[in-house]
XYZ file of C-alpha atoms in Angstrom:
621
model
C -24.676 -11.435 1.300
C -27.428 -13.649 -0.302
C -28.238 -13.730 -3.849
C -29.853 -16.502 -6.200
C -31.416 -16.313 -9.575
C -34.941 -17.086 -10.112
C -35.392 -16.304 -13.709
C -33.492 -15.725 -16.876
C -35.646 -13.731 -19.398
C -35.464 -13.131 -23.159
C -37.716 -10.455 -24.764
C -37.887 -11.662 -28.478
C -38.343 -9.336 -31.221
C -41.355 -10.921 -32.524
C -43.131 -10.068 -29.106
C -42.660 -13.672 -27.378
C -41.270 -14.011 -23.868
C -38.851 -16.913 -22.947
C -38.150 -17.492 -19.400
C -35.913 -20.100 -17.763
C -36.539 -20.840 -14.080
C -34.022 -21.584 -11.402
C -34.096 -22.975 -7.980
C -32.402 -21.677 -4.634
C -30.014 -24.068 -2.792
C -30.030 -26.429 -5.736
C -27.430 -27.499 -8.318
C -29.438 -26.422 -11.250
C -28.635 -28.510 -14.655
C -29.313 -27.293 -18.098
C -28.097 -30.075 -20.179
C -28.140 -30.656 -24.043
C -26.451 -30.871 -27.077
C -23.965 -28.507 -28.822
C -25.260 -25.137 -30.327
C -28.426 -25.223 -28.251
C -27.434 -22.011 -26.242
C -26.393 -23.245 -22.995
C -23.045 -21.261 -22.755
C -24.929 -18.084 -24.073
C -26.821 -18.233 -20.571
C -23.570 -17.454 -19.048
C -22.815 -14.719 -21.614
C -26.239 -13.111 -21.059
C -25.829 -13.120 -17.161
C -22.582 -11.245 -17.654
C -24.037 -9.029 -20.240
C -26.910 -7.750 -17.533
C -24.243 -7.199 -15.102
C -22.561 -4.169 -16.945
C -20.374 -6.102 -19.366
C -18.469 -3.632 -21.582
C -18.078 -6.216 -24.303
C -20.217 -9.296 -25.179
C -19.800 -12.855 -26.397
C -23.507 -13.580 -27.224
C -23.824 -15.440 -30.448
C -25.696 -13.279 -33.236
C -26.941 -16.241 -35.125
C -30.416 -17.670 -33.716
C -29.956 -15.660 -30.352
C -29.048 -12.123 -30.678
C -30.613 -11.713 -33.909
C -33.970 -12.684 -32.563
C -33.474 -10.966 -28.921
C -34.687 -7.333 -28.307
C -33.899 -7.422 -24.513
C -32.192 -9.812 -21.955
C -32.726 -10.067 -18.195
C -32.488 -11.696 -15.061
C -34.675 -11.772 -12.105
C -32.781 -12.115 -8.654
C -33.336 -12.384 -5.068
C -30.742 -10.457 -3.356
C -30.836 -9.987 0.456
C -34.474 -10.624 0.412
C -35.448 -8.060 -2.144
C -36.626 -9.159 -5.624
C -35.076 -7.145 -8.625
C -35.495 -7.617 -12.398
C -32.563 -6.174 -14.179
C -32.922 -6.120 -17.991
C -30.478 -4.540 -20.864
C -31.298 -4.080 -24.416
C -29.637 -6.404 -26.667
C -26.443 -5.623 -28.258
C -26.305 -4.430 -31.957
C -23.420 -6.485 -33.535
C -20.666 -6.108 -31.428
C -21.930 -2.845 -29.934
C -23.245 -2.963 -26.301
C -26.322 -1.048 -25.329
C -26.299 1.576 -22.672
C -30.288 1.075 -22.223
C -31.390 -0.734 -19.003
C -34.652 -1.516 -17.274
C -35.195 -2.126 -13.655
C -37.901 -3.198 -11.644
C -37.590 -2.987 -7.714
C -40.350 -5.369 -7.038
C -39.481 -8.298 -9.552
C -41.988 -7.482 -12.150
C -41.378 -9.129 -15.443
C -43.180 -6.957 -18.201
C -44.790 -9.210 -21.218
C -44.260 -6.570 -23.596
C -41.135 -4.996 -25.151
C -39.376 -2.978 -22.407
C -38.423 0.877 -22.428
C -35.383 1.924 -20.645
C -36.100 3.547 -17.108
C -32.490 3.600 -15.413
C -29.102 4.771 -16.000
C -26.169 2.266 -15.806
C -24.537 4.474 -13.124
C -27.572 4.530 -11.013
C -28.217 0.847 -11.267
C -24.632 0.133 -10.337
C -24.794 2.357 -7.359
C -28.012 0.445 -6.165
C -26.552 -3.021 -6.444
C -23.185 -1.853 -5.130
C -24.742 -1.228 -1.826
C -26.168 -4.873 -1.752
C -22.904 -6.015 -2.565
C -21.370 -4.336 0.252
C -19.520 -1.722 -1.667
C -19.367 2.057 -1.051
C -17.186 4.927 -1.612
C -14.827 3.561 1.115
C -14.430 0.339 -0.927
C -11.353 1.128 -3.058
C -8.499 -0.014 -4.986
C -5.598 0.084 -2.459
C -2.625 0.491 -5.011
C -2.739 1.182 -8.589
C -1.858 -0.395 -11.874
C -1.764 0.272 -15.584
C -5.551 0.044 -15.974
C -6.652 1.408 -12.647
C -5.600 4.074 -10.263
C -5.283 4.055 -6.734
C -8.208 5.099 -4.575
C -10.567 4.209 -7.639
C -14.075 2.544 -6.765
C -14.327 -1.174 -6.901
C -16.845 -2.631 -9.341
C -19.238 -5.383 -8.422
C -17.800 -7.100 -11.537
C -14.397 -7.724 -9.907
C -16.192 -9.767 -7.238
C -18.361 -11.900 -9.869
C -14.773 -13.392 -11.077
C -15.299 -15.631 -7.908
C -18.775 -16.872 -9.235
C -17.952 -18.489 -12.731
C -16.083 -21.324 -14.363
C -16.367 -21.039 -17.886
C -15.605 -23.784 -20.142
C -12.452 -21.994 -21.409
C -10.658 -22.268 -18.051
C -12.472 -25.341 -16.393
C -9.295 -27.774 -17.598
C -6.799 -24.670 -17.863
C -3.635 -25.871 -16.078
C -2.312 -22.140 -15.027
C -5.426 -19.655 -15.105
C -8.181 -20.501 -12.600
C -10.300 -17.294 -12.846
C -12.274 -15.970 -15.986
C -11.390 -12.818 -17.723
C -7.728 -12.922 -17.159
C -6.906 -12.151 -20.623
C -8.159 -8.689 -20.271
C -5.833 -6.486 -18.397
C -8.434 -4.757 -16.497
C -9.476 -7.967 -14.643
C -5.903 -9.287 -14.479
C -5.014 -6.055 -12.435
C -8.330 -6.238 -10.439
C -7.962 -9.609 -9.175
C -4.845 -9.317 -6.816
C -6.378 -5.970 -5.499
C -9.865 -7.438 -4.559
C -8.924 -10.859 -3.544
C -8.131 -10.112 -0.057
C -11.279 -7.906 0.399
C -13.357 -10.853 -1.131
C -11.854 -13.527 1.189
C -11.779 -11.719 4.352
C -7.930 -11.297 4.592
C -8.544 -7.591 4.500
C -11.579 -5.535 5.528
C -12.984 -1.998 4.544
C -12.050 -0.974 8.107
C -8.471 -1.763 7.614
C -8.329 -0.166 4.227
C -9.680 2.942 5.680
C -7.179 2.799 8.363
C -4.158 2.306 5.960
C -5.588 5.100 3.889
C -5.663 7.233 6.970
C -2.327 6.314 7.871
C -1.070 7.062 4.347
C -2.685 10.533 4.530
C -1.384 11.364 7.917
C 2.222 10.222 6.739
C 1.929 12.574 3.666
C 0.699 15.398 5.808
C 3.567 14.731 8.279
C 6.115 14.700 5.524
C 4.829 17.847 4.165
C 4.776 19.564 7.345
C 8.406 18.407 8.016
C 9.395 19.921 4.693
C 7.599 23.349 5.460
C 9.246 23.374 8.749
C 12.535 22.794 7.466
C 11.866 25.397 4.457
C 10.828 27.704 7.054
C 13.895 27.622 9.179
C 15.965 28.378 6.161
C 13.683 31.215 5.031
C 13.559 32.919 8.331
C 17.617 32.682 8.225
C 17.222 34.276 4.527
C 14.782 36.837 5.847
C 16.858 38.179 8.632
C 20.109 38.158 6.740
C 18.261 40.355 4.263
C 16.906 42.489 6.899
C 20.509 42.956 8.417
C 21.913 43.695 5.180
C 19.362 46.462 4.597
C 19.754 47.938 8.177
C 23.449 47.922 7.884
C 23.258 50.055 4.704
C 20.731 52.451 6.584
C 23.280 52.750 9.174
C 25.976 53.608 6.786
C 23.846 56.825 5.523
C 22.999 57.627 8.933
C 19.204 56.782 8.920
C 19.733 54.446 11.828
C 21.818 54.919 14.906
C 20.418 52.095 17.222
C 22.595 49.054 18.150
C 21.349 46.446 15.602
C 21.503 43.519 17.896
C 18.965 45.169 20.094
C 16.312 46.109 17.944
C 13.395 44.465 15.861
C 14.911 44.947 12.564
C 11.635 44.850 10.410
C 9.893 47.032 12.743
C 12.639 49.507 12.953
C 13.250 49.729 9.310
C 9.724 50.122 8.750
C 9.857 53.058 11.018
C 13.036 54.455 9.520
C 11.003 54.519 5.875
C 7.903 55.984 7.460
C 10.011 58.615 9.181
C 12.347 59.547 6.344
C 15.185 60.443 8.766
C 17.820 63.131 7.994
C 21.244 62.630 6.838
C 24.344 63.101 8.906
C 27.951 63.999 7.925
C 30.399 61.522 6.679
C 32.546 59.915 9.612
C 33.710 56.648 10.754
C 31.153 55.083 13.272
C 32.234 55.148 16.940
C 30.861 51.803 17.393
C 32.483 50.242 14.300
C 36.108 51.349 15.416
C 35.601 50.519 18.824
C 34.272 46.987 18.218
C 37.207 46.618 15.592
C 39.941 47.469 17.993
C 38.400 45.112 20.691
C 38.544 42.188 18.169
C 42.300 43.051 17.473
C 43.010 43.161 21.128
C 41.423 39.861 21.865
C 43.070 38.454 18.845
C 46.473 39.224 20.209
C 45.669 37.950 23.670
C 44.640 34.577 21.978
C 47.940 34.383 19.989
C 49.965 35.213 23.247
C 48.173 32.586 25.408
C 48.504 29.969 22.509
C 52.221 30.984 22.506
C 52.433 30.728 26.218
C 50.670 27.305 26.185
C 53.141 25.754 23.545
C 56.224 26.856 25.805
C 54.653 25.501 28.910
C 54.029 22.122 27.189
C 57.765 22.258 26.060
C 58.774 23.135 29.829
C 56.955 20.152 31.088
C 58.502 17.897 28.313
C 62.107 18.862 29.090
C 61.573 18.477 32.949
C 60.386 14.675 32.042
C 63.343 14.217 29.899
C 65.992 15.703 32.429
C 64.243 13.222 35.124
C 64.625 10.184 33.024
C 68.326 11.132 32.449
C 69.076 10.983 36.376
C 67.583 7.482 36.629
C 71.032 5.997 37.033
C 71.438 7.631 40.247
C 68.705 5.274 41.770
C 70.856 2.479 40.501
C 73.906 3.753 41.938
C 72.326 4.154 45.227
C 70.513 0.865 45.605
C 74.204 -0.786 44.521
C 76.294 1.281 46.729
C 78.360 -1.542 48.217
C 79.441 -2.718 44.793
C 81.009 0.708 43.879
C 84.499 1.865 43.888
C 84.037 5.354 45.511
C 86.519 8.457 45.288
C 86.656 11.379 47.610
C 83.991 13.144 45.836
C 81.569 10.247 45.344
C 79.278 10.973 48.260
C 79.238 14.772 47.577
C 78.098 14.216 43.867
C 75.766 11.557 44.589
C 73.915 13.509 47.036
C 73.958 16.610 44.910
C 72.286 14.481 41.858
C 69.761 12.831 44.270
C 68.628 16.184 45.529
C 68.178 17.405 41.929
C 66.127 14.373 40.864
C 63.950 14.902 43.950
C 63.181 18.498 43.121
C 62.337 17.599 39.482
C 59.889 14.588 40.404
C 58.020 17.123 42.751
C 57.888 19.809 39.949
C 56.422 16.973 37.523
C 54.153 15.298 40.107
C 52.928 18.748 41.584
C 49.203 19.196 40.097
C 49.484 22.536 38.738
C 46.024 24.102 37.333
C 47.948 26.445 34.910
C 47.249 24.248 31.877
C 43.444 23.956 32.400
C 43.173 27.775 33.396
C 44.799 28.612 30.037
C 42.370 26.417 27.901
C 39.486 28.077 29.778
C 40.527 31.509 29.336
C 41.030 30.733 25.442
C 37.605 29.320 25.124
C 36.149 32.583 26.748
C 38.154 34.976 24.442
C 37.137 32.909 21.445
C 33.535 33.180 22.351
C 33.953 36.978 23.002
C 35.634 37.205 19.629
C 32.952 35.635 17.917
C 30.410 37.676 19.513
C 32.245 41.041 18.397
C 32.731 39.754 14.995
C 28.783 39.321 14.512
C 28.387 42.927 16.092
C 30.940 44.079 13.810
C 29.179 42.513 10.556
C 25.915 44.424 11.660
C 27.742 47.754 11.665
C 28.762 49.998 8.659
C 32.629 50.606 8.348
C 31.949 54.289 7.488
C 28.863 56.661 7.576
C 27.973 58.221 4.159
C 25.609 60.921 3.421
C 23.474 61.086 0.324
C 24.458 63.522 -2.515
C 20.762 64.446 -3.195
C 17.499 64.363 -1.393
C 16.697 62.299 -4.653
C 19.131 59.533 -3.781
C 17.611 59.226 -0.145
C 14.165 58.874 -1.586
C 15.456 56.286 -4.081
C 17.043 54.283 -1.166
C 13.976 54.526 1.233
C 11.644 53.470 -1.709
C 14.202 50.449 -2.522
C 14.174 49.416 1.291
C 10.547 49.728 1.441
C 9.924 47.578 -1.856
C 12.323 44.971 0.012
C 10.526 45.014 3.319
C 7.152 44.600 1.346
C 8.775 41.622 -0.338
C 9.827 40.019 2.874
C 6.539 40.818 4.484
C 5.364 37.518 3.438
C 7.259 36.028 6.164
C 5.655 32.757 7.234
C 2.935 33.572 9.897
C 3.089 30.307 11.618
C 6.008 30.096 14.325
C 8.324 27.207 14.387
C 6.939 26.253 17.775
C 3.511 25.835 16.334
C 4.918 23.567 13.450
C 6.887 21.369 15.912
C 3.512 20.869 17.682
C 1.404 20.079 14.726
C 4.493 17.358 13.717
C 4.177 16.103 17.189
C 0.401 15.861 16.829
C 0.502 13.866 13.468
C 3.017 11.560 14.803
C 0.901 10.720 17.842
C -1.961 9.964 15.266
C -0.017 7.635 13.339
C 1.209 5.861 16.292
C -2.334 5.407 17.570
C -3.485 3.844 14.058
C -2.916 0.034 14.612
C -3.687 -2.064 11.584
C -3.567 -5.740 11.992
C -0.824 -7.579 9.849
C -2.355 -8.715 6.513
C 0.606 -10.998 6.208
C -0.678 -12.795 9.171
C -4.037 -12.936 8.018
C -2.921 -14.226 4.702
C -0.975 -17.296 6.114
C -4.085 -18.004 8.288
C -6.185 -18.115 5.060
C -3.716 -20.299 3.298
C -3.904 -22.684 6.059
C -7.677 -22.718 6.177
C -7.844 -23.063 2.314
C -5.591 -25.893 2.385
C -7.535 -27.742 4.909
C -10.849 -26.997 3.384
C -9.822 -28.217 -0.074
C -8.396 -31.210 1.212
C -11.507 -32.537 2.453
C -12.756 -32.383 -1.154
C -9.686 -34.348 -2.255
C -10.669 -37.021 0.249
C -14.161 -37.447 -1.432
C -12.783 -37.444 -4.968
C -9.423 -38.743 -4.503
C -9.994 -42.070 -6.451
C -10.756 -40.037 -9.572
C -7.282 -38.340 -9.265
C -5.516 -41.428 -10.330
C -1.807 -41.507 -9.082
C -2.394 -38.824 -6.776
C -4.761 -40.068 -4.175
C -2.381 -39.373 -1.207
C -1.254 -35.936 -2.205
C -2.227 -32.667 -0.377
C -4.029 -29.712 -1.817
C -1.583 -26.428 -1.785
C -2.986 -23.058 -2.589
C -0.569 -20.882 -4.143
C -1.678 -17.331 -3.107
C 0.668 -15.282 -5.248
C -0.735 -16.986 -8.511
C -4.191 -17.453 -7.256
C -4.086 -21.123 -8.230
C -4.459 -24.644 -6.645
C -1.845 -27.350 -6.819
C -1.157 -30.865 -5.551
C 1.919 -31.380 -3.360
C 3.767 -34.601 -2.581
C 3.128 -35.696 1.107
C 5.750 -34.626 3.575
C 7.668 -32.598 0.799
C 7.691 -29.173 -0.524
C 7.463 -30.500 -4.143
C 4.645 -29.222 -6.261
C 3.318 -31.781 -8.656
C 3.162 -30.768 -12.414
C -0.306 -32.236 -12.833
C -0.604 -33.375 -16.645
C -3.997 -34.556 -16.917
C -7.018 -32.133 -17.915
C -9.505 -34.301 -15.636
C -7.114 -33.494 -12.640
C -7.216 -29.724 -13.451
C -10.875 -29.725 -13.895
C -11.243 -31.153 -10.157
C -8.584 -28.714 -8.921
C -10.695 -25.831 -10.288
C -13.714 -27.174 -8.451
C -11.885 -27.766 -5.282
C -10.592 -24.245 -5.212
C -13.960 -22.486 -6.019
C -15.772 -24.511 -3.505
C -13.131 -23.811 -0.856
C -13.262 -20.099 -1.582
C -16.999 -19.934 -1.332
C -17.032 -22.168 1.812
C -14.456 -19.618 3.631
C -16.600 -16.820 2.416
C -19.902 -18.122 3.642
C -18.362 -19.375 7.199
C -16.914 -15.632 7.632
C -20.275 -13.982 6.187
C -18.231 -11.976 4.017
C -20.333 -9.355 2.319
C -18.798 -8.737 -1.228
C -19.143 -12.185 -3.107
C -22.536 -13.693 -3.813
C -23.116 -17.215 -2.727
C -23.659 -18.634 -6.446
C -21.532 -20.412 -8.813
C -21.971 -20.856 -12.738
C -20.196 -23.871 -14.230
C -20.001 -24.504 -17.870
C -19.377 -28.151 -18.927
C -17.277 -29.506 -16.330
C -17.180 -33.036 -17.984
C -15.297 -31.534 -21.042
C -12.066 -33.834 -20.217
C -14.461 -36.958 -20.447
C -16.218 -38.829 -23.190
C -18.881 -40.870 -21.533
C -20.040 -43.944 -23.045
C -23.495 -42.190 -23.130
C -24.186 -38.429 -23.390
C -27.102 -36.293 -24.358
C -26.269 -36.270 -28.164
C -26.453 -39.937 -28.394
C -29.862 -39.982 -26.478
C -28.908 -41.476 -23.520
C -31.315 -43.312 -21.143
C -32.790 -41.605 -17.919
C -32.711 -44.982 -15.851
C -29.721 -45.366 -13.252
C -27.591 -47.953 -14.602
C -24.483 -49.787 -12.767
C -21.489 -47.732 -13.646
C -17.863 -49.427 -13.722
C -15.663 -47.580 -11.355
C -12.875 -45.249 -12.581
C -14.710 -45.069 -15.961
C -15.506 -41.707 -17.465
C -19.163 -41.857 -16.357
C -18.122 -42.746 -12.689
C -15.878 -39.781 -12.581
C -18.474 -37.309 -13.828
C -20.957 -38.663 -11.471
C -18.264 -38.408 -8.567
C -17.762 -34.680 -9.601
C -21.479 -34.155 -9.623
C -21.678 -35.787 -5.951
C -18.981 -33.144 -5.004
C -21.326 -30.187 -6.033
C -24.231 -32.041 -4.506
C -22.530 -32.436 -1.178
C -21.157 -29.067 -1.238
C -24.634 -27.636 -1.275
C -25.680 -30.071 1.432
C -22.697 -28.911 3.655
C -23.848 -25.186 3.277
C -27.457 -25.835 4.029
C -26.359 -27.987 7.197
C -24.280 -24.706 8.161
C -27.306 -22.358 7.586
C -25.978 -20.807 4.432
C -27.468 -20.255 1.116
C -26.003 -21.626 -2.153
C -26.947 -22.004 -5.771
C -25.451 -23.578 -8.656
C -26.113 -23.303 -12.175
C -24.551 -25.967 -14.494
C -24.428 -26.497 -18.292
C -23.777 -29.979 -19.244
C -24.517 -32.275 -22.102
C -24.942 -35.507 -19.917
C -28.374 -37.094 -19.243
C -30.356 -37.149 -16.171
C -29.468 -40.641 -15.044
C -25.716 -39.183 -13.964
C -27.480 -37.440 -11.000
C -30.721 -39.469 -10.324
C -29.440 -40.698 -6.849
C -28.344 -37.063 -5.658
C -30.651 -34.965 -3.319
C -29.820 -31.329 -4.316
C -29.796 -31.447 -8.093
C -32.436 -29.956 -10.020
C -32.888 -30.213 -13.941
C -34.083 -27.100 -15.478
C -34.183 -27.981 -18.911
C -33.165 -30.336 -21.663
C -32.065 -28.668 -24.884
C -32.793 -31.501 -27.295
C -35.217 -32.275 -30.034
C -35.823 -28.616 -31.024
C -36.003 -27.187 -27.631
C -33.089 -24.617 -26.976
C -32.387 -21.269 -25.370
C -34.855 -19.979 -27.905
C -37.030 -22.876 -28.988
C -37.639 -23.334 -32.922
C -41.505 -23.063 -31.978
C -40.791 -19.464 -30.687
C -38.791 -18.116 -33.816
């Protein structure tokens, strides 16, 4: 993205026109005393870019101004953007726009709506309907469009924060911008991209659809079960009244019941259904078989256990046989021992014999239980008795009630479970195919580049940071601020000097813009407005005291020397950008005289507000 200011314009109420001209690729300095309107220039630029409130001083400036405007060169196009001056604290909705950069001499008439002008500029800022807030906050909702004003936070260092120890970005006292900064920072500096945001949004949408489908699938299965149970209950009752005579397990319940209602089948006489009695008897018979088999199984286990116990009691016979020579034997000894050994042998054979009886019984029990469950399900679908209607009216009422329930259940989901499963599988495949680069990895890489870049500025100006010359810059991503870190440690220094904080602010913003320019990122324009960076210093000579314009010998480490070093940092940065083929413009408001920058290459004096000259000169009032 390319953007620089060519003019700041004030259309005065008395018909006069005040223009201030800026040059591209320069450090444009407006210098002068207090209460001359330097800071108001920043407020006017902010106001022209759709501010919902303003800080323009009413005395001398707003009370004499009818319209404020800026003329910009943006991506090779020249625009003039103007906004009617506010009335006291009330901002105006009237805008003027010229697509060819014309600056009318006479007082303006509004010719464009704010929404249309925002849309036009958003395109130049690389913002479209896809550039949205990725996650919500108190003051903004997720998915809302990003305003160009959020990116303009990267373009100003006001006098309120230039020496602030904790805040590095303007407008952080306003909740809207405080919420916007962490939500737009990654996009501004290239950690994230619109493409990745779209992929994540698509992934979240697919995951949302998947979750919805999974819920629908689970609910569908539950509803189908309920639907079937309700139809079965109606069919069973219909069978009780003799309206149905088919086997309920072998028919389409819904179709059969609809046919029954349409046919209005005649009554039959009271009787116990043959199928019901037969099924019930079969269940009783199987239950008895199961009980007998379980009893047999128990007795068989006891039998095997007793055999083993008897075998254990005959183990002393083995000992007697093995120690035969040590025994005192009687006349019946041999006969007794041989009989006991024979018994032990038979018992061992009985125990060791692999009889499949146990496994056969278990298999038989499983089959009987399965058959019993089948018969029980069949029994549940059959009436215990067949009844007749006492009157034709009763039958018609029952048929009407059945039809009403069928109509109620006609809303059975039309999508079969197989189709839902296929839809779920398709969504899971799409989610797996959406690969989004890790934002965490890109953040770590950005932090590394940011620290390396800002350290190069530190090297240029380290003698101005007394006591911290050898420290390392450290960018705190979570708090969006720059610190100094003690070398070879994790210790973050609590920098106490406001002049050191001023340099840290310059380091951070220059580092951000260099990274943005090197990566050709589209959202942050390449300009920086700085309001009085010399505030921490009290130079020996300043504009109020009428400092001379000639270059003088300046003692090192004096206030003047440090201010000149900061100016050299800004001058070198513009030269650095030009060497890389990038454009960059700075606008600086100061109170220092021109001899501070007389030896610098890229500094341009825009105007000196002194001796009656001001934002609105005395001779124009």
